Amino acid sequence: MLTTFFIACLLLGALVGFLAGLLGIGGGLVIVPALVYLLPQVGIEANLIMPVALGTSLATIVLTSMSAVRAHHKNRNIPWQLTRQIMAVVALGALLGAFIADELSSQTLAYIFACAVTLLAIYMLASIRRNKTRDMPSNLVFQGVGLFTGVMASLMGIAGGAILIPILSYFGVQMRQSIGVATACGLIVALFGSLGYFITGLDQDNLPGLSLGYIYLPALVGISLTSSLFARYGVKLATKLPVRTLKKCFAVFLMIVAIKMAV
């Protein structure tokens, strides 16, 4: 059964990497619901499925996002003066989200994921474009945005770009720089969020042997091995297909996943 599970994670990683390259979406939106389905197959108890799925998803993002951060930094897409303003509170939020998740039931976490994904899918479907430039909010408000992003991303097992990019774009930050900020902060979210899930899972005696806290190593290794390899193929195909239409189709898929998790 473990071998079958590992093969499924290799296939999942290929899908996640391909979609990330094709649509520019975070892998957690696919990894979390897939692991919710796969983890019971290796005997993980129902009350542990969501925290394990979330912690493992964030750990995979740590491994897969490092190269993206380097690439954005090399291309000068990351405005570090802006990014540094929220990195600390994003890290705090990610840690806080992991500790909050440890106190919530798997059912509650599934509802949170389903509701947040539904909102993101609606936003994606609406394809809202705001051309009016707005002044950036005060530093305190901006740090509040970072804290909120860190907490919600950690509770959803995602990097947070789907939350942060629309907010930065709303305040007139160029899309290229918004993606750069979100990529750098996403690495911080994944690093501190997975650290939080590692710490909070240490006192769980009924986790499988191949676990580091709430991080399940076979899933982490399987997904990470193939996701980075297949991202390049998604990028190549993105230049040939109507990506806006594909994003809308993916948004519909997300809503179906959200409804299934809620039910």
Short mmCIF file of N, CA and C in Angstrom, two decimals, residues 18 28 33 36 41 45 54 63 66 89 109 116 121 127 130 133 143 147 152 156 159 178 192 208 233:
data_model
loop_
_atom_site.label_atom_id
_atom_site.label_comp_id
_atom_site.label_asym_id
_atom_site.label_seq_id
_atom_site.Cartn_x
_atom_site.Cartn_y
_atom_site.Cartn_z
N PHE A 18 2.97 20.74 -13.36
CA PHE A 18 2.46 21.12 -14.67
C PHE A 18 1.46 22.27 -14.55
N GLY A 28 -0.53 24.01 -3.42
CA GLY A 28 -1.34 23.59 -2.28
C GLY A 28 -2.81 23.44 -2.59
N PRO A 33 -6.41 18.81 -1.20
CA PRO A 33 -7.54 17.90 -1.42
C PRO A 33 -7.12 16.51 -1.88
N VAL A 36 -5.98 14.63 1.17
CA VAL A 36 -7.15 14.28 1.99
C VAL A 36 -7.76 12.96 1.50
N GLN A 41 -5.61 5.96 2.83
CA GLN A 41 -5.20 4.70 2.23
C GLN A 41 -3.97 4.10 2.92
N GLU A 45 -5.34 8.29 10.67
CA GLU A 45 -6.65 8.45 11.28
C GLU A 45 -7.37 9.70 10.79
N LEU A 54 -2.07 19.52 5.35
CA LEU A 54 -1.63 20.91 5.35
C LEU A 54 -0.13 21.02 5.59
N LEU A 63 10.44 23.19 -0.71
CA LEU A 63 11.42 22.60 -1.62
C LEU A 63 11.26 23.11 -3.05
N MET A 66 12.09 27.45 -3.76
CA MET A 66 13.42 28.08 -3.63
C MET A 66 13.96 28.54 -4.99
N VAL A 89 5.98 39.51 9.75
CA VAL A 89 4.61 39.23 10.19
C VAL A 89 4.01 38.06 9.40
N LEU A 109 -11.17 22.38 9.76
CA LEU A 109 -10.12 22.76 8.81
C LEU A 109 -10.60 22.54 7.38
N ALA A 116 -12.46 29.17 1.78
CA ALA A 116 -11.43 30.03 1.22
C ALA A 116 -11.19 29.72 -0.25
N ALA A 121 -11.81 30.89 -6.05
CA ALA A 121 -12.33 30.45 -7.35
C ALA A 121 -13.27 31.50 -7.93
N SER A 127 -12.31 37.31 -12.97
CA SER A 127 -11.22 37.91 -13.75
C SER A 127 -11.22 39.43 -13.60
N ARG A 130 -8.26 45.70 -12.22
CA ARG A 130 -8.37 47.06 -11.71
C ARG A 130 -7.22 47.89 -12.26
N THR A 133 -4.83 53.19 -10.10
CA THR A 133 -3.73 53.07 -9.15
C THR A 133 -4.12 53.69 -7.82
N GLN A 143 1.17 45.54 7.24
CA GLN A 143 1.62 44.43 8.07
C GLN A 143 0.45 43.56 8.51
N LEU A 147 0.09 39.57 8.04
CA LEU A 147 -0.28 38.64 9.11
C LEU A 147 -1.47 37.78 8.69
N MET A 152 -3.90 32.61 7.06
CA MET A 152 -4.81 31.91 6.14
C MET A 152 -4.05 30.92 5.26
N MET A 156 -4.58 26.85 5.10
CA MET A 156 -4.99 26.24 3.85
C MET A 156 -3.90 25.35 3.23
N ALA A 159 0.95 28.62 -0.40
CA ALA A 159 2.01 29.61 -0.23
C ALA A 159 1.48 31.00 0.06
N SER A 178 4.27 42.13 -7.91
CA SER A 178 3.34 41.46 -7.00
C SER A 178 3.66 39.98 -6.90
N PHE A 192 7.99 28.60 7.69
CA PHE A 192 7.55 28.73 9.08
C PHE A 192 6.26 27.96 9.33
N PRO A 208 1.92 7.93 11.62
CA PRO A 208 2.74 6.84 11.06
C PRO A 208 4.23 7.09 11.29
N TYR A 233 7.20 22.00 -18.50
CA TYR A 233 6.29 21.63 -19.59
C TYR A 233 5.02 22.48 -19.54
#
